[in-house]
mmCIF file of C-alpha atoms in Angstrom:
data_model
loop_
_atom_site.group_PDB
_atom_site.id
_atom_site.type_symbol
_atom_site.label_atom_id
_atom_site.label_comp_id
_atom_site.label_asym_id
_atom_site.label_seq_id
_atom_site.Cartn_x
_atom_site.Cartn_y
_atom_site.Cartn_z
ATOM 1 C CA UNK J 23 -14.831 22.653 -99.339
ATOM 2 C CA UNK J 24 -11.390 20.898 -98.581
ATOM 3 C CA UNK J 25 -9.251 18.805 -100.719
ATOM 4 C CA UNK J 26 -9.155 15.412 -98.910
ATOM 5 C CA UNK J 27 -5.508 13.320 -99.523
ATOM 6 C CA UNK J 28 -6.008 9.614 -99.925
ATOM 7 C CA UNK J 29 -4.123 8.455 -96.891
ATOM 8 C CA UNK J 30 -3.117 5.269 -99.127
ATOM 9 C CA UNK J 31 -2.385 7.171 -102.389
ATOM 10 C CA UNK J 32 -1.689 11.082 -101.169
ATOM 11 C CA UNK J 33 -1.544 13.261 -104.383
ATOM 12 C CA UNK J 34 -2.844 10.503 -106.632
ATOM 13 C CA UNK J 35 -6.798 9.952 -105.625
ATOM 14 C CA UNK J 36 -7.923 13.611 -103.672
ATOM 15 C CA UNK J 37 -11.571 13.552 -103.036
ATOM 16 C CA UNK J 38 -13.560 16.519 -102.032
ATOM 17 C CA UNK J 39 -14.689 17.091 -98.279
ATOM 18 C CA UNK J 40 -17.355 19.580 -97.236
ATOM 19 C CA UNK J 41 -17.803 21.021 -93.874
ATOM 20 C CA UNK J 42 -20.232 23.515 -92.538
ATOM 21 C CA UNK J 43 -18.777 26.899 -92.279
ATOM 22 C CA UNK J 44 -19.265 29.848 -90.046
ATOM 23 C CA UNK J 45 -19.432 31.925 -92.453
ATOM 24 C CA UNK J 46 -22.499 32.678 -94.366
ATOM 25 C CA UNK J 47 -20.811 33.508 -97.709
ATOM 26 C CA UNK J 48 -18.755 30.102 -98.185
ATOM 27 C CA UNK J 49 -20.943 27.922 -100.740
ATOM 28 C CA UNK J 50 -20.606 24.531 -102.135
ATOM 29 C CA UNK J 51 -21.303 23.856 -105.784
ATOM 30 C CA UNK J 52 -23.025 20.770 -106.796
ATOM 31 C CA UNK J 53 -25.861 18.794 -108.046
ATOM 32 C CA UNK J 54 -29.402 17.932 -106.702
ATOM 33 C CA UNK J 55 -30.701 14.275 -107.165
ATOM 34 C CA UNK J 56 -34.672 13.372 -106.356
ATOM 35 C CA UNK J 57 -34.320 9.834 -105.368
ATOM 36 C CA UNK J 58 -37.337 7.338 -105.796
ATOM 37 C CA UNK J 59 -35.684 5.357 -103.338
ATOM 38 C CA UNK J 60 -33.655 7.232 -100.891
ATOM 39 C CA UNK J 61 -33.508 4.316 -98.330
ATOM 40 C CA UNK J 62 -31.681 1.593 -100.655
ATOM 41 C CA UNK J 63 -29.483 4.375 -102.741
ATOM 42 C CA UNK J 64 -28.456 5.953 -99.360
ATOM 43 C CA UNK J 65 -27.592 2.923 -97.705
ATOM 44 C CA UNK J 66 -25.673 1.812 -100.415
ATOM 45 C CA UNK J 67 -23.727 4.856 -99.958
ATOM 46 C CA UNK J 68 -23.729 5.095 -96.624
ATOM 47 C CA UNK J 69 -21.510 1.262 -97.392
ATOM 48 C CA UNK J 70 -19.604 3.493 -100.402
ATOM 49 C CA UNK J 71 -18.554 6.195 -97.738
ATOM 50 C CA UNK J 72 -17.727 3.746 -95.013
ATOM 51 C CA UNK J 73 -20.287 5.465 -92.481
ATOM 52 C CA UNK J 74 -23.242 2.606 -92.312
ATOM 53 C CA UNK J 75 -23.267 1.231 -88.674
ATOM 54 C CA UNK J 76 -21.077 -1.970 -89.669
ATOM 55 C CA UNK J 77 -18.413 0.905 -90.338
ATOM 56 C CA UNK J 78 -15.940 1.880 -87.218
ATOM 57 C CA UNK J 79 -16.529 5.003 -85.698
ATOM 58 C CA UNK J 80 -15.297 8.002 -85.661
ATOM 59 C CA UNK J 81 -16.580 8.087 -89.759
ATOM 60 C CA UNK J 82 -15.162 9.948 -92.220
ATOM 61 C CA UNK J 83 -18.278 11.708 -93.579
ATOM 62 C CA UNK J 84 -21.601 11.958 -91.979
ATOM 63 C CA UNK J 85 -24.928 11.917 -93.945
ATOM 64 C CA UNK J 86 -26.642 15.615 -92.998
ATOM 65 C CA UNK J 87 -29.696 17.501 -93.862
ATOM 66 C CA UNK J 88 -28.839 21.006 -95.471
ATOM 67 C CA UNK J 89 -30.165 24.051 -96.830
ATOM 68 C CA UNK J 90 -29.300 24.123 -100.785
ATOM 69 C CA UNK J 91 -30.003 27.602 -102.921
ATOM 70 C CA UNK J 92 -30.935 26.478 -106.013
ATOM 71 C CA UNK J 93 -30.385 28.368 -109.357
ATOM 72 C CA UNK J 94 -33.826 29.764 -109.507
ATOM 73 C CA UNK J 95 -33.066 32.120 -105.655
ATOM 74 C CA UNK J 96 -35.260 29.605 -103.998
ATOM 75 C CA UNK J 97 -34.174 27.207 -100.828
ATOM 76 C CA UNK J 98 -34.501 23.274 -100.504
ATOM 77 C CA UNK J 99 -33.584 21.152 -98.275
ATOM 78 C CA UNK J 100 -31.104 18.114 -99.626
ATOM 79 C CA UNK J 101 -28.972 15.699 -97.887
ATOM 80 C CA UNK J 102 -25.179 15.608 -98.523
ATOM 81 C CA UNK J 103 -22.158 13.842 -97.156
ATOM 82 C CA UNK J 104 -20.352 16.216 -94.337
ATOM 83 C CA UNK J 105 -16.441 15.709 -94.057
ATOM 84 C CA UNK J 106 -16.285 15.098 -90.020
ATOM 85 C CA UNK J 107 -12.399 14.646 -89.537
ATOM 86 C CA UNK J 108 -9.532 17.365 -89.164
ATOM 87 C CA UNK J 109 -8.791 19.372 -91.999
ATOM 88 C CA UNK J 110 -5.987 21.378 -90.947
ATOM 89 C CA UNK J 111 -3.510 19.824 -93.220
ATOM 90 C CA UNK J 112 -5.904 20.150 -96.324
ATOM 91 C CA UNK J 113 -6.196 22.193 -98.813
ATOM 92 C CA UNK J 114 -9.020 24.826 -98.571
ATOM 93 C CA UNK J 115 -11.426 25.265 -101.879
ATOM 94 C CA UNK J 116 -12.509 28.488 -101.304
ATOM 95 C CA UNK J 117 -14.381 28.700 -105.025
ATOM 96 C CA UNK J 118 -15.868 25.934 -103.295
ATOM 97 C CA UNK J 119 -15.985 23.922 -106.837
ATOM 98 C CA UNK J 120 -14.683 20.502 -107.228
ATOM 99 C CA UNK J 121 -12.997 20.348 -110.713
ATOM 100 C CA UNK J 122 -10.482 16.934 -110.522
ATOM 101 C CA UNK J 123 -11.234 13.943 -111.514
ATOM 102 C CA UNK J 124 -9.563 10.855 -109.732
ATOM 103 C CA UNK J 125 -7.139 8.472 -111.507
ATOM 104 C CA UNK J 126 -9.627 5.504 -110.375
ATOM 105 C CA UNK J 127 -12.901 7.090 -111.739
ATOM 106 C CA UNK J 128 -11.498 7.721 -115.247
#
C-alpha cells in the first residue's frame, strides 16, 4: 500500500494506492462489499477512478480480481482497484492500513 500525492493538491488530498507485491507477507486491510449489482456500481466507479474506456490510457488504477483472507482464516475472491503507475516517489504503507481521511471527503 502506497500513499498516492494529488498531483493538483500534493500534501492536501493523499489517496491510498495498492499494488501487488512479491512478497507473500505484505497485506492490505480493508472491507468486503457483496454487490447486487456489480455491473452498474462498478461502472460507476470505473467513471469515479477515471479507468472506464472513455478514460485515456495509461489509467491510474486498474479493476483486478484478488485473493482476500477474511477474518474467519478462509480465502475469497474480491475485486479491488490496483494502483498501475510508478510509485517510487511515494510513500510506502507497510502496516498496509489506510488511516487519513481527505480534506474533500470530510
Amino acid at each position: 500500500l502506497y500513499e498516492i500525492d494529488d498531483p493538483d493538491a500534493p500534501g492536501e488530498n493523499a489517496y491510498p494506492g495498492a499494488m501487488p507485491s512479491p512478497d507473500d507477507a505484505d497485506r492490505v486491510y480493508g472491507e468486503v462489499y457483496a454487490l447486487t449489482d456489480p455491473k452498474t456500481v462498478l461502472d460507476a466507479f470505473d467513471i469515479y477512478e477515471a479507468c472506464s474506456p472513455d478514460h485515456a490510457e495509461p489509467h491510474e488504477f486498474a479493476l483486478r480480481r484478488v485473493p482476500v483472507a477474511m477474518e474467519d482464516g478462509s480465502t475469497r475472491w474480491a475485486v479491488s482497484y490496483l494502483y498501475t503507475w510508478d510509485v517510487s516517489t511515494a510513500q510506502h504503507i507497510p502496516s498496509g492500513r489506510w488511516t487519513k481521511v481527505a480534506p474533500d471527503v470530510l
